[in-house]
Amino acid sequence: MSSYNPDPKRNLRRPARGGTTAPSKKQSQGGNPISNLFGPLNAIIEQKRQDAVLEPPKIEPGRRLIALGIDFGVAYIIFLVLSCVPLLNHFLTLALVIPVVMCVRDYFFGGRGFGKNAMGLKVVDLATGEGPGLLQVLTRNAIYLGPIIFEEFTFTIFHLLPFNEVFVWIKTALGIMVQVYVLVIVPIEIYRSLQREDSMRLGDALAGTCIVEADMNFSS
């Protein structure tokens, strides 16, 4: 079990000659067959880490899982509130609101979000050690939530249009494609976050972010 470190700056690493820190052999090789299948993406991770100001720590899976559960609970509460608003309750569905909230949640409270905040965790920019920007947050989470949001948004638009058999076929085909994508990408994301020493998943690689331990702070 890793020790609790409330200050992300304690993860700061000492740069090597030339102002960069060379990745370890274990990190470069990926450490497992699935990581090696994503060689180009792993290369992106290492490239982003060349300019990183901190060394991403290994985060306990249990804390991340609890944080995820809290985020789902908050997203559901937000849906219940929005469903009480006239007009919105005709367009917003549970299947649309929850993915949208989950996609942007890490932007709040300086990268802590709701669940991570409660569990003493925080998403940070690898290059600065500070909270991520909105684009980074969207990139980080859209890798597995983006297709779901697109699907539900498309279904909502279809419901506003006159019934057409073509729409039914499109809806069915889109639903199947999204389900297949999610069934593939989510296990990979989970596996990488559990197996990598830096706990970085594909979303982190694309966004240039990682999770560190930090003080709970709901004041931002």
mmCIF file of C-alpha atoms in Angstrom:
data_model
loop_
_atom_site.group_PDB
_atom_site.id
_atom_site.type_symbol
_atom_site.label_atom_id
_atom_site.label_comp_id
_atom_site.label_asym_id
_atom_site.label_seq_id
_atom_site.Cartn_x
_atom_site.Cartn_y
_atom_site.Cartn_z
ATOM 1 C CA MET A 1 0.000 0.000 0.000
ATOM 2 C CA SER A 2 1.432 3.335 -1.032
ATOM 3 C CA SER A 3 1.822 6.070 1.536
ATOM 4 C CA TYR A 4 -0.482 9.085 1.482
ATOM 5 C CA ASN A 5 1.126 12.126 -0.046
ATOM 6 C CA PRO A 6 -1.096 15.230 0.178
ATOM 7 C CA ASP A 7 1.187 17.482 -1.859
ATOM 8 C CA PRO A 8 1.607 16.785 -5.619
ATOM 9 C CA LYS A 9 4.850 18.794 -5.565
ATOM 10 C CA ARG A 10 6.423 16.049 -3.479
ATOM 11 C CA ASN A 11 6.231 13.959 -6.645
ATOM 12 C CA LEU A 12 8.548 16.406 -8.401
ATOM 13 C CA ARG A 13 11.434 14.661 -10.050
ATOM 14 C CA ARG A 14 14.980 15.832 -10.613
ATOM 15 C CA PRO A 15 15.657 16.394 -14.336
ATOM 16 C CA ALA A 16 18.562 14.630 -15.983
ATOM 17 C CA ARG A 17 21.159 16.355 -18.135
ATOM 18 C CA GLY A 18 19.584 18.473 -20.822
ATOM 19 C CA GLY A 19 16.561 19.236 -18.648
ATOM 20 C CA THR A 20 14.745 15.948 -19.233
ATOM 21 C CA THR A 21 14.285 12.738 -17.341
ATOM 22 C CA ALA A 22 14.815 9.504 -19.218
ATOM 23 C CA PRO A 23 12.028 6.940 -18.775
ATOM 24 C CA SER A 24 12.878 3.728 -17.024
ATOM 25 C CA LYS A 25 13.376 0.561 -19.032
ATOM 26 C CA LYS A 26 10.250 -0.933 -17.517
ATOM 27 C CA GLN A 27 8.140 2.064 -18.485
ATOM 28 C CA SER A 28 9.565 2.220 -22.001
ATOM 29 C CA GLN A 29 8.823 -1.430 -22.687
ATOM 30 C CA GLY A 30 5.290 -1.183 -21.339
ATOM 31 C CA GLY A 31 5.789 -4.222 -19.096
ATOM 32 C CA ASN A 32 3.005 -6.337 -20.641
ATOM 33 C CA PRO A 33 1.695 -7.550 -24.036
ATOM 34 C CA ILE A 34 -1.308 -5.194 -24.059
ATOM 35 C CA SER A 35 0.917 -2.179 -23.490
ATOM 36 C CA ASN A 36 3.173 -3.324 -26.314
ATOM 37 C CA LEU A 37 0.190 -3.431 -28.666
ATOM 38 C CA PHE A 38 -0.070 0.316 -28.122
ATOM 39 C CA GLY A 39 3.559 1.085 -28.864
ATOM 40 C CA PRO A 40 2.868 4.399 -30.666
ATOM 41 C CA LEU A 41 0.612 5.550 -27.856
ATOM 42 C CA ASN A 42 3.146 4.540 -25.242
ATOM 43 C CA ALA A 43 5.667 6.585 -27.204
ATOM 44 C CA ILE A 44 3.343 9.580 -26.880
ATOM 45 C CA ILE A 45 3.254 9.023 -23.113
ATOM 46 C CA GLU A 46 7.021 8.961 -22.876
ATOM 47 C CA GLN A 47 7.354 12.010 -25.118
ATOM 48 C CA LYS A 48 5.003 13.991 -22.909
ATOM 49 C CA ARG A 49 6.916 12.804 -19.849
ATOM 50 C CA GLN A 50 10.150 14.217 -21.221
ATOM 51 C CA ASP A 51 8.906 17.676 -20.246
ATOM 52 C CA ALA A 52 7.081 16.513 -17.124
ATOM 53 C CA VAL A 53 7.789 18.242 -13.819
ATOM 54 C CA LEU A 54 6.659 15.290 -11.717
ATOM 55 C CA GLU A 55 6.865 11.529 -11.622
ATOM 56 C CA PRO A 56 3.358 9.977 -11.804
ATOM 57 C CA PRO A 57 2.867 7.738 -8.752
ATOM 58 C CA LYS A 58 1.129 4.388 -8.507
ATOM 59 C CA ILE A 59 -2.429 5.012 -7.259
ATOM 60 C CA GLU A 60 -4.287 2.397 -5.252
ATOM 61 C CA PRO A 61 -7.101 0.903 -7.410
ATOM 62 C CA GLY A 62 -9.509 0.844 -4.471
ATOM 63 C CA ARG A 63 -9.366 4.607 -4.023
ATOM 64 C CA ARG A 64 -9.937 5.192 -7.721
ATOM 65 C CA LEU A 65 -12.901 2.810 -7.709
ATOM 66 C CA ILE A 66 -14.528 4.544 -4.746
ATOM 67 C CA ALA A 67 -13.907 7.930 -6.377
ATOM 68 C CA LEU A 68 -15.593 6.672 -9.544
ATOM 69 C CA GLY A 69 -18.601 5.476 -7.564
ATOM 70 C CA ILE A 70 -18.928 8.882 -5.872
ATOM 71 C CA ASP A 71 -18.783 10.601 -9.256
ATOM 72 C CA PHE A 72 -21.572 8.391 -10.585
ATOM 73 C CA GLY A 73 -23.675 9.241 -7.539
ATOM 74 C CA VAL A 74 -23.124 12.982 -8.018
ATOM 75 C CA ALA A 75 -23.934 12.674 -11.731
ATOM 76 C CA TYR A 76 -27.210 10.930 -10.875
ATOM 77 C CA ILE A 77 -28.149 13.670 -8.419
ATOM 78 C CA ILE A 78 -27.420 16.300 -11.081
ATOM 79 C CA PHE A 79 -29.733 14.420 -13.463
ATOM 80 C CA LEU A 80 -32.522 14.388 -10.866
ATOM 81 C CA VAL A 81 -32.179 18.158 -10.393
ATOM 82 C CA LEU A 82 -32.157 18.879 -14.127
ATOM 83 C CA SER A 83 -35.130 16.598 -14.714
ATOM 84 C CA CYS A 84 -37.195 18.933 -12.514
ATOM 85 C CA VAL A 85 -36.522 21.884 -14.825
ATOM 86 C CA PRO A 86 -39.349 22.521 -17.324
ATOM 87 C CA LEU A 87 -38.458 21.839 -20.973
ATOM 88 C CA LEU A 88 -35.127 20.240 -20.048
ATOM 89 C CA ASN A 89 -36.900 17.154 -18.749
ATOM 90 C CA HIS A 90 -38.148 16.489 -22.287
ATOM 91 C CA PHE A 91 -34.659 16.376 -23.792
ATOM 92 C CA LEU A 92 -32.230 15.267 -21.093
ATOM 93 C CA THR A 93 -32.013 11.564 -20.375
ATOM 94 C CA LEU A 94 -30.136 9.698 -17.689
ATOM 95 C CA ALA A 95 -28.008 8.029 -20.364
ATOM 96 C CA LEU A 96 -26.927 11.461 -21.668
ATOM 97 C CA VAL A 97 -26.487 13.482 -18.472
ATOM 98 C CA ILE A 98 -24.339 10.973 -16.587
ATOM 99 C CA PRO A 99 -21.707 10.555 -19.366
ATOM 100 C CA VAL A 100 -21.511 14.352 -19.858
ATOM 101 C CA VAL A 101 -20.976 14.961 -16.132
ATOM 102 C CA MET A 102 -18.418 12.159 -15.953
ATOM 103 C CA CYS A 103 -16.603 13.615 -18.947
ATOM 104 C CA VAL A 104 -16.092 17.063 -17.361
ATOM 105 C CA ARG A 105 -15.928 16.127 -13.676
ATOM 106 C CA ASP A 106 -12.137 16.346 -13.378
ATOM 107 C CA TYR A 107 -12.195 20.036 -14.285
ATOM 108 C CA PHE A 108 -13.824 21.080 -11.017
ATOM 109 C CA PHE A 109 -11.922 21.921 -7.827
ATOM 110 C CA GLY A 110 -8.599 22.312 -9.608
ATOM 111 C CA GLY A 111 -8.562 18.817 -11.105
ATOM 112 C CA ARG A 112 -10.011 17.045 -8.085
ATOM 113 C CA GLY A 113 -13.590 16.661 -9.232
ATOM 114 C CA PHE A 114 -16.008 15.196 -6.718
ATOM 115 C CA GLY A 115 -14.942 11.614 -6.097
ATOM 116 C CA LYS A 116 -11.202 12.167 -6.371
ATOM 117 C CA ASN A 117 -11.501 15.150 -4.053
ATOM 118 C CA ALA A 118 -13.155 13.019 -1.400
ATOM 119 C CA MET A 119 -10.471 10.340 -1.800
ATOM 120 C CA GLY A 120 -7.491 12.718 -1.670
ATOM 121 C CA LEU A 121 -6.642 12.451 -5.374
ATOM 122 C CA LYS A 122 -6.179 14.974 -8.149
ATOM 123 C CA VAL A 123 -5.675 15.060 -11.924
ATOM 124 C CA VAL A 124 -2.745 17.259 -12.948
ATOM 125 C CA ASP A 125 -0.993 18.398 -16.095
ATOM 126 C CA LEU A 126 2.258 16.461 -16.493
ATOM 127 C CA ALA A 127 4.054 19.499 -17.883
ATOM 128 C CA THR A 128 3.130 21.883 -15.066
ATOM 129 C CA GLY A 129 1.956 19.854 -12.081
ATOM 130 C CA GLU A 130 -1.122 22.094 -11.940
ATOM 131 C CA GLY A 131 -4.787 21.284 -12.489
ATOM 132 C CA PRO A 132 -5.707 20.337 -16.074
ATOM 133 C CA GLY A 133 -7.420 22.628 -18.576
ATOM 134 C CA LEU A 134 -10.918 21.923 -19.839
ATOM 135 C CA LEU A 135 -9.610 20.571 -23.155
ATOM 136 C CA GLN A 136 -7.309 18.169 -21.309
ATOM 137 C CA VAL A 137 -10.186 16.976 -19.141
ATOM 138 C CA LEU A 138 -12.401 16.392 -22.164
ATOM 139 C CA THR A 139 -9.592 14.571 -23.976
ATOM 140 C CA ARG A 140 -8.821 12.449 -20.932
ATOM 141 C CA ASN A 141 -12.374 11.187 -20.495
ATOM 142 C CA ALA A 142 -13.793 11.376 -24.023
ATOM 143 C CA ILE A 143 -11.772 8.346 -25.109
ATOM 144 C CA TYR A 144 -14.438 6.096 -23.583
ATOM 145 C CA LEU A 145 -17.315 8.496 -22.850
ATOM 146 C CA GLY A 146 -17.262 10.422 -26.139
ATOM 147 C CA PRO A 147 -18.911 7.699 -28.246
ATOM 148 C CA ILE A 148 -21.637 7.217 -25.614
ATOM 149 C CA ILE A 149 -22.394 10.956 -25.537
ATOM 150 C CA PHE A 150 -22.482 11.102 -29.340
ATOM 151 C CA GLU A 151 -24.841 8.129 -29.458
ATOM 152 C CA GLU A 152 -27.277 9.548 -26.904
ATOM 153 C CA PHE A 153 -27.182 13.026 -28.472
ATOM 154 C CA THR A 154 -27.941 11.504 -31.872
ATOM 155 C CA PHE A 155 -30.826 9.482 -30.440
ATOM 156 C CA THR A 156 -32.245 12.662 -28.889
ATOM 157 C CA ILE A 157 -32.148 14.411 -32.264
ATOM 158 C CA PHE A 158 -33.822 11.440 -33.938
ATOM 159 C CA HIS A 159 -36.699 11.621 -31.459
ATOM 160 C CA LEU A 160 -37.388 15.189 -32.609
ATOM 161 C CA LEU A 161 -37.607 14.190 -36.278
ATOM 162 C CA PRO A 162 -40.525 12.529 -38.084
ATOM 163 C CA PHE A 163 -40.388 8.770 -37.878
ATOM 164 C CA ASN A 164 -38.337 7.273 -40.663
ATOM 165 C CA GLU A 165 -37.252 3.688 -41.125
ATOM 166 C CA VAL A 166 -33.775 4.863 -42.115
ATOM 167 C CA PHE A 167 -33.343 6.441 -38.676
ATOM 168 C CA VAL A 168 -34.175 3.114 -37.066
ATOM 169 C CA TRP A 169 -31.410 1.353 -38.991
ATOM 170 C CA ILE A 170 -28.929 4.129 -38.214
ATOM 171 C CA LYS A 171 -29.831 4.029 -34.536
ATOM 172 C CA THR A 172 -29.399 0.251 -34.394
ATOM 173 C CA ALA A 173 -26.065 0.275 -36.226
ATOM 174 C CA LEU A 174 -24.724 3.164 -34.136
ATOM 175 C CA GLY A 175 -25.762 1.460 -30.923
ATOM 176 C CA ILE A 176 -23.953 -1.746 -31.875
ATOM 177 C CA MET A 177 -20.755 0.100 -32.846
ATOM 178 C CA VAL A 178 -20.693 2.070 -29.594
ATOM 179 C CA GLN A 179 -21.279 -1.039 -27.499
ATOM 180 C CA VAL A 180 -18.441 -2.893 -29.238
ATOM 181 C CA TYR A 181 -16.114 0.097 -28.808
ATOM 182 C CA VAL A 182 -16.905 0.431 -25.108
ATOM 183 C CA LEU A 183 -16.514 -3.302 -24.492
ATOM 184 C CA VAL A 184 -13.025 -3.100 -26.007
ATOM 185 C CA ILE A 185 -11.686 0.224 -24.725
ATOM 186 C CA VAL A 186 -12.951 0.132 -21.115
ATOM 187 C CA PRO A 187 -11.188 -3.141 -20.171
ATOM 188 C CA ILE A 188 -7.989 -1.843 -21.782
ATOM 189 C CA GLU A 189 -8.240 1.398 -19.797
ATOM 190 C CA ILE A 190 -8.800 -0.519 -16.569
ATOM 191 C CA TYR A 191 -5.962 -2.940 -17.279
ATOM 192 C CA ARG A 192 -3.477 -0.171 -18.027
ATOM 193 C CA SER A 193 -4.416 1.844 -14.950
ATOM 194 C CA LEU A 194 -3.906 -1.249 -12.792
ATOM 195 C CA GLN A 195 -0.721 -2.579 -14.393
ATOM 196 C CA ARG A 196 1.330 0.511 -15.218
ATOM 197 C CA GLU A 197 3.606 1.817 -12.485
ATOM 198 C CA ASP A 198 2.399 5.361 -13.260
ATOM 199 C CA SER A 199 -1.305 4.347 -13.337
ATOM 200 C CA MET A 200 -1.659 6.215 -16.644
ATOM 201 C CA ARG A 201 -4.406 5.064 -18.962
ATOM 202 C CA LEU A 202 -4.910 5.892 -22.649
ATOM 203 C CA GLY A 203 -6.833 9.043 -21.813
ATOM 204 C CA ASP A 204 -3.909 10.329 -19.777
ATOM 205 C CA ALA A 205 -1.547 9.612 -22.662
ATOM 206 C CA LEU A 206 -3.583 11.715 -25.071
ATOM 207 C CA ALA A 207 -4.247 14.537 -22.590
ATOM 208 C CA GLY A 208 -0.800 14.668 -20.984
ATOM 209 C CA THR A 209 -2.205 14.172 -17.495
ATOM 210 C CA CYS A 210 -1.825 11.843 -14.531
ATOM 211 C CA ILE A 211 -3.336 11.300 -11.090
ATOM 212 C CA VAL A 212 -1.476 12.276 -7.925
ATOM 213 C CA GLU A 213 -2.348 12.423 -4.243
ATOM 214 C CA ALA A 214 -3.506 15.816 -2.942
ATOM 215 C CA ASP A 215 -5.345 17.489 -0.090
ATOM 216 C CA MET A 216 -9.130 17.457 -0.139
ATOM 217 C CA ASN A 217 -10.292 20.919 -1.223
ATOM 218 C CA PHE A 218 -13.887 21.829 -2.088
ATOM 219 C CA SER A 219 -13.306 25.570 -1.820
ATOM 220 C CA SER A 220 -12.408 26.279 -5.475
#
